[in-house]
Amino acid sequence: GQQLNQSPQSMFIQEGEDVSMNCTSSSIFNTWLWYKQDPGEGPVLLIALYKAGELTSNGRLTAQFGITRKDSFLNISASIPSDVGIYFCAGWNTGNQFYFGTGTSLTVIP
Amino acid sequence: NAGVMQNPRHLVRRRGQEARLRCSPMKGHSHVYWYRQLPEEGLKFMVYLQKENIIDESGMPKERFSAEFPKEGPSILRIQQVVRGDSAAYFCASSPPGTPYNSPLHFGNGTRLTVT
């Protein structure tokens, strides 16, 4: 079935570096969401995007709703150790179906 | 300003017992979703409910699993005659009333079920 493909699957970066990850779909989405999940916790909503081309920031995080409406991007600037976790994209497509991405695991090396 | 509340956080059951997982949505939310997550994997949709109605249960196993969201009280995910393969983290999410189809889902911290 429909799947949101995230890349990269995992990242190992040095503290202070910037991070970029993306999420792609075969269908058109109306809403894109980015979540972070820490071990033993539930996913926490980071950013919600509602319009093609929209660029939204939340502190050091910036996400964009792709122009084609089939992708979205998340950037983290100046990473710190507490950025460690799994980042999931998610969204509602034009068929009113909700999907989660496969996740990007981020490790920040102090 | 409570978020989505799930209890218990951890639940241990022997094979063949019943597991009941509870979820209270965020205040004012009327849509509830249940997801299952195995270690090192993503979240898999199980069921979507509104008050007193199951809207979509396409991700729910046909046997042993049931869910409800009564007019009063929390949503309950019930697993009868648990087996070891039911061991997982079960997450509940909620969204505001009205059309759900553009709303973010807000998640609880999950119930970790271990079947021994």
GROMACS .gro file of C-alpha atoms in nm:
model
  226
    1GLY     CA    1   0.000   0.000   0.000
    2GLN     CA    2   0.088   0.366   0.013
    3GLN     CA    3   0.407   0.439   0.197
    4LEU     CA    4   0.594   0.754   0.276
    5ASN     CA    5   0.962   0.697   0.206
    6GLN     CA    6   1.203   0.885   0.422
    7SER     CA    7   1.569   0.933   0.356
    8PRO     CA    8   1.819   0.888   0.483
    9GLN     CA    9   1.719   0.595   0.700
   10SER     CA   10   1.982   0.691   0.957
   11MET     CA   11   2.231   0.971   1.011
   12PHE     CA   12   2.539   1.006   1.229
   13ILE     CA   13   2.655   1.366   1.257
   14GLN     CA   14   2.883   1.579   1.468
   15GLU     CA   15   2.733   1.822   1.714
   16GLY     CA   16   2.695   2.161   1.550
   17GLU     CA   17   2.636   2.028   1.200
   18ASP     CA   18   2.318   2.091   1.004
   19VAL     CA   19   2.084   1.804   0.917
   20SER     CA   20   1.857   1.754   0.618
   21MET     CA   21   1.604   1.479   0.566
   22ASN     CA   22   1.317   1.430   0.327
   23CYS     CA   23   0.998   1.241   0.274
   24THR     CA   24   0.846   1.140  -0.059
   25SER     CA   25   0.518   0.994  -0.167
   26SER     CA   26   0.364   0.857  -0.484
   27SER     CA   27   0.043   1.050  -0.418
   28ILE     CA   28  -0.047   1.413  -0.354
   29PHE     CA   29  -0.075   1.532   0.005
   30ASN     CA   30  -0.284   1.814   0.155
   31THR     CA   31  -0.103   1.822   0.489
   32TRP     CA   32   0.251   1.733   0.589
   33LEU     CA   33   0.354   1.676   0.949
   34TRP     CA   34   0.690   1.615   1.113
   35TYR     CA   35   0.722   1.429   1.443
   36LYS     CA   36   1.012   1.337   1.669
   37GLN     CA   37   1.008   1.023   1.883
   38ASP     CA   38   1.244   0.972   2.177
   39PRO     CA   39   1.305   0.621   2.312
   40GLY     CA   40   1.016   0.502   2.526
   41GLU     CA   41   0.799   0.800   2.437
   42GLY     CA   42   0.526   0.882   2.190
   43PRO     CA   43   0.581   1.091   1.875
   44VAL     CA   44   0.577   1.464   1.941
   45LEU     CA   45   0.454   1.702   1.673
   46LEU     CA   46   0.728   1.939   1.556
   47ILE     CA   47   0.585   2.119   1.253
   48ALA     CA   48   0.262   2.112   1.050
   49LEU     CA   49   0.244   2.230   0.688
   50TYR     CA   50  -0.077   2.302   0.497
   51LYS     CA   51   0.011   2.465   0.162
   52ALA     CA   52   0.240   2.377  -0.126
   53GLY     CA   53   0.562   2.574  -0.100
   54GLU     CA   54   0.501   2.662   0.266
   55LEU     CA   55   0.817   2.704   0.473
   56THR     CA   56   0.770   2.690   0.851
   57SER     CA   57   1.022   2.713   1.134
   58ASN     CA   58   1.016   2.596   1.494
   59GLY     CA   59   1.337   2.711   1.661
   60ARG     CA   60   1.629   2.542   1.485
   61LEU     CA   61   1.392   2.329   1.279
   62THR     CA   62   1.262   2.431   0.938
   63ALA     CA   63   1.027   2.226   0.723
   64GLN     CA   64   0.896   2.278   0.373
   65PHE     CA   65   0.589   2.153   0.188
   66GLY     CA   66   0.716   2.054  -0.157
   67ILE     CA   67   0.582   2.232  -0.462
   68THR     CA   68   0.472   1.904  -0.622
   69ARG     CA   69   0.280   1.821  -0.299
   70LYS     CA   70   0.445   1.479  -0.310
   71ASP     CA   71   0.734   1.558  -0.079
   72SER     CA   72   0.844   1.746   0.228
   73PHE     CA   73   1.177   1.837   0.382
   74LEU     CA   74   1.302   1.890   0.736
   75ASN     CA   75   1.621   2.074   0.824
   76ILE     CA   76   1.781   2.102   1.167
   77SER     CA   77   2.047   2.367   1.208
   78ALA     CA   78   2.340   2.353   1.452
   79SER     CA   79   2.250   2.012   1.593
   80ILE     CA   80   2.282   1.943   1.965
   81PRO     CA   81   2.287   1.612   2.155
   82SER     CA   82   1.918   1.633   2.250
   83ASP     CA   83   1.825   1.625   1.880
   84VAL     CA   84   1.892   1.252   1.893
   85GLY     CA   85   1.584   1.048   1.812
   86ILE     CA   86   1.372   0.920   1.528
   87TYR     CA   87   1.205   1.171   1.299
   88PHE     CA   88   0.887   1.071   1.122
   89CYS     CA   89   0.706   1.249   0.846
   90ALA     CA   90   0.331   1.196   0.819
   91GLY     CA   91   0.041   1.348   0.635
   92TRP     CA   92  -0.306   1.343   0.490
   93ASN     CA   93  -0.335   1.273   0.118
   94THR     CA   94  -0.610   1.390  -0.115
   95GLY     CA   95  -0.796   1.065  -0.051
   96ASN     CA   96  -0.830   1.157   0.319
   97GLN     CA   97  -0.587   0.885   0.418
   98PHE     CA   98  -0.324   0.935   0.686
   99TYR     CA   99   0.021   0.784   0.648
  100PHE     CA  100   0.343   0.770   0.848
  101GLY     CA  101   0.690   0.768   0.704
  102THR     CA  102   0.949   0.501   0.762
  103GLY     CA  103   1.153   0.722   0.994
  104THR     CA  104   1.500   0.875   1.001
  105SER     CA  105   1.716   0.785   1.300
  106LEU     CA  106   1.946   1.071   1.403
  107THR     CA  107   2.256   1.025   1.617
  108VAL     CA  108   2.450   1.333   1.724
  109ILE     CA  109   2.810   1.277   1.827
  110PRO     CA  110   2.928   1.529   2.089
  111ASN     CA  111  -0.358   2.137   2.978
  112ALA     CA  112  -0.327   1.759   2.969
  113GLY     CA  113  -0.225   1.590   2.650
  114VAL     CA  114  -0.331   1.244   2.541
  115MET     CA  115  -0.321   1.020   2.847
  116GLN     CA  116  -0.262   0.649   2.818
  117ASN     CA  117  -0.256   0.393   3.093
  118PRO     CA  118  -0.102   0.180   3.203
  119ARG     CA  119   0.244   0.274   3.073
  120HIS     CA  120   0.358  -0.085   3.107
  121LEU     CA  121   0.144  -0.398   3.109
  122VAL     CA  122   0.260  -0.756   3.154
  123ARG     CA  123   0.026  -1.038   3.067
  124ARG     CA  124   0.065  -1.413   3.043
  125ARG     CA  125  -0.035  -1.588   2.724
  126GLY     CA  126  -0.410  -1.636   2.712
  127GLN     CA  127  -0.495  -1.343   2.938
  128GLU     CA  128  -0.675  -1.029   2.833
  129ALA     CA  129  -0.511  -0.687   2.794
  130ARG     CA  130  -0.709  -0.363   2.826
  131LEU     CA  131  -0.538  -0.042   2.720
  132ARG     CA  132  -0.697   0.293   2.797
  133CYS     CA  133  -0.669   0.627   2.624
  134SER     CA  134  -0.812   0.963   2.720
  135PRO     CA  135  -0.786   1.206   2.428
  136MET     CA  136  -0.679   1.567   2.462
  137LYS     CA  137  -0.948   1.790   2.606
  138GLY     CA  138  -1.198   1.881   2.336
  139HIS     CA  139  -1.075   1.617   2.090
  140SER     CA  140  -1.330   1.378   1.947
  141HIS     CA  141  -1.125   1.162   1.711
  142VAL     CA  142  -0.915   0.876   1.849
  143TYR     CA  143  -0.662   0.660   1.667
  144TRP     CA  144  -0.474   0.353   1.782
  145TYR     CA  145  -0.132   0.257   1.645
  146ARG     CA  146   0.103  -0.031   1.714
  147GLN     CA  147   0.482  -0.010   1.707
  148LEU     CA  148   0.730  -0.295   1.720
  149PRO     CA  149   1.089  -0.223   1.831
  150GLU     CA  150   1.294  -0.044   1.564
  151GLU     CA  151   0.988  -0.010   1.341
  152GLY     CA  152   0.741   0.261   1.245
  153LEU     CA  153   0.385   0.309   1.360
  154LYS     CA  154   0.120   0.085   1.209
  155PHE     CA  155  -0.240   0.207   1.199
  156MET     CA  156  -0.495  -0.010   1.374
  157VAL     CA  157  -0.825   0.172   1.418
  158TYR     CA  158  -0.989   0.515   1.402
  159LEU     CA  159  -1.289   0.595   1.623
  160GLN     CA  160  -1.521   0.880   1.701
  161LYS     CA  161  -1.751   0.881   2.002
  162GLU     CA  162  -1.956   0.558   1.993
  163ASN     CA  163  -1.849   0.482   1.634
  164ILE     CA  164  -1.573   0.284   1.470
  165ILE     CA  165  -1.487   0.475   1.153
  166ASP     CA  166  -1.199   0.267   1.014
  167GLU     CA  167  -1.072  -0.060   1.157
  168SER     CA  168  -0.883  -0.171   0.849
  169GLY     CA  169  -0.559  -0.212   1.045
  170MET     CA  170  -0.705  -0.416   1.325
  171PRO     CA  171  -0.653  -0.794   1.332
  172LYS     CA  172  -0.986  -0.965   1.270
  173GLU     CA  173  -0.967  -1.182   1.578
  174ARG     CA  174  -0.899  -1.109   1.946
  175PHE     CA  175  -0.869  -0.731   1.900
  176SER     CA  176  -1.147  -0.482   1.960
  177ALA     CA  177  -1.174  -0.110   2.028
  178GLU     CA  178  -1.438   0.123   2.160
  179PHE     CA  179  -1.478   0.491   2.236
  180PRO     CA  180  -1.789   0.524   2.451
  181LYS     CA  181  -1.995   0.838   2.499
  182GLU     CA  182  -1.842   0.876   2.845
  183GLY     CA  183  -1.496   0.767   2.946
  184PRO     CA  184  -1.176   0.673   2.771
  185SER     CA  185  -1.121   0.477   2.454
  186ILE     CA  186  -1.034   0.113   2.520
  187LEU     CA  187  -0.823  -0.119   2.308
  188ARG     CA  188  -0.890  -0.476   2.415
  189ILE     CA  189  -0.680  -0.776   2.324
  190GLN     CA  190  -0.821  -1.112   2.421
  191GLN     CA  191  -0.617  -1.429   2.469
  192VAL     CA  192  -0.288  -1.249   2.418
  193VAL     CA  193   0.002  -1.423   2.243
  194ARG     CA  194   0.372  -1.339   2.246
  195GLY     CA  195   0.341  -1.170   1.908
  196ASP     CA  196   0.111  -0.909   2.064
  197SER     CA  197   0.407  -0.769   2.259
  198ALA     CA  198   0.454  -0.415   2.130
  199ALA     CA  199   0.405  -0.050   2.216
  200TYR     CA  200   0.048   0.066   2.154
  201PHE     CA  201   0.000   0.437   2.095
  202CYS     CA  202  -0.318   0.637   2.102
  203ALA     CA  203  -0.358   0.969   1.921
  204SER     CA  204  -0.636   1.223   1.908
  205SER     CA  205  -0.739   1.515   1.689
  206PRO     CA  206  -0.991   1.800   1.724
  207PRO     CA  207  -1.358   1.777   1.627
  208GLY     CA  208  -1.473   1.865   1.279
  209THR     CA  209  -1.318   1.724   0.969
  210PRO     CA  210  -1.013   1.524   1.073
  211TYR     CA  211  -0.855   1.509   0.732
  212ASN     CA  212  -0.609   1.792   0.768
  213SER     CA  213  -0.555   1.789   1.142
  214PRO     CA  214  -0.235   1.684   1.315
  215LEU     CA  215  -0.260   1.382   1.540
  216HIS     CA  216  -0.141   1.428   1.896
  217PHE     CA  217   0.006   1.118   2.057
  218GLY     CA  218   0.019   0.977   2.406
  219ASN     CA  219   0.326   0.810   2.552
  220GLY     CA  220   0.199   0.463   2.480
  221THR     CA  221   0.138   0.140   2.663
  222ARG     CA  222   0.414  -0.117   2.641
  223LEU     CA  223   0.259  -0.460   2.644
  224THR     CA  224   0.477  -0.758   2.726
  225VAL     CA  225   0.332  -1.106   2.692
  226THR     CA  226   0.519  -1.374   2.884
   0.00000   0.00000   0.00000
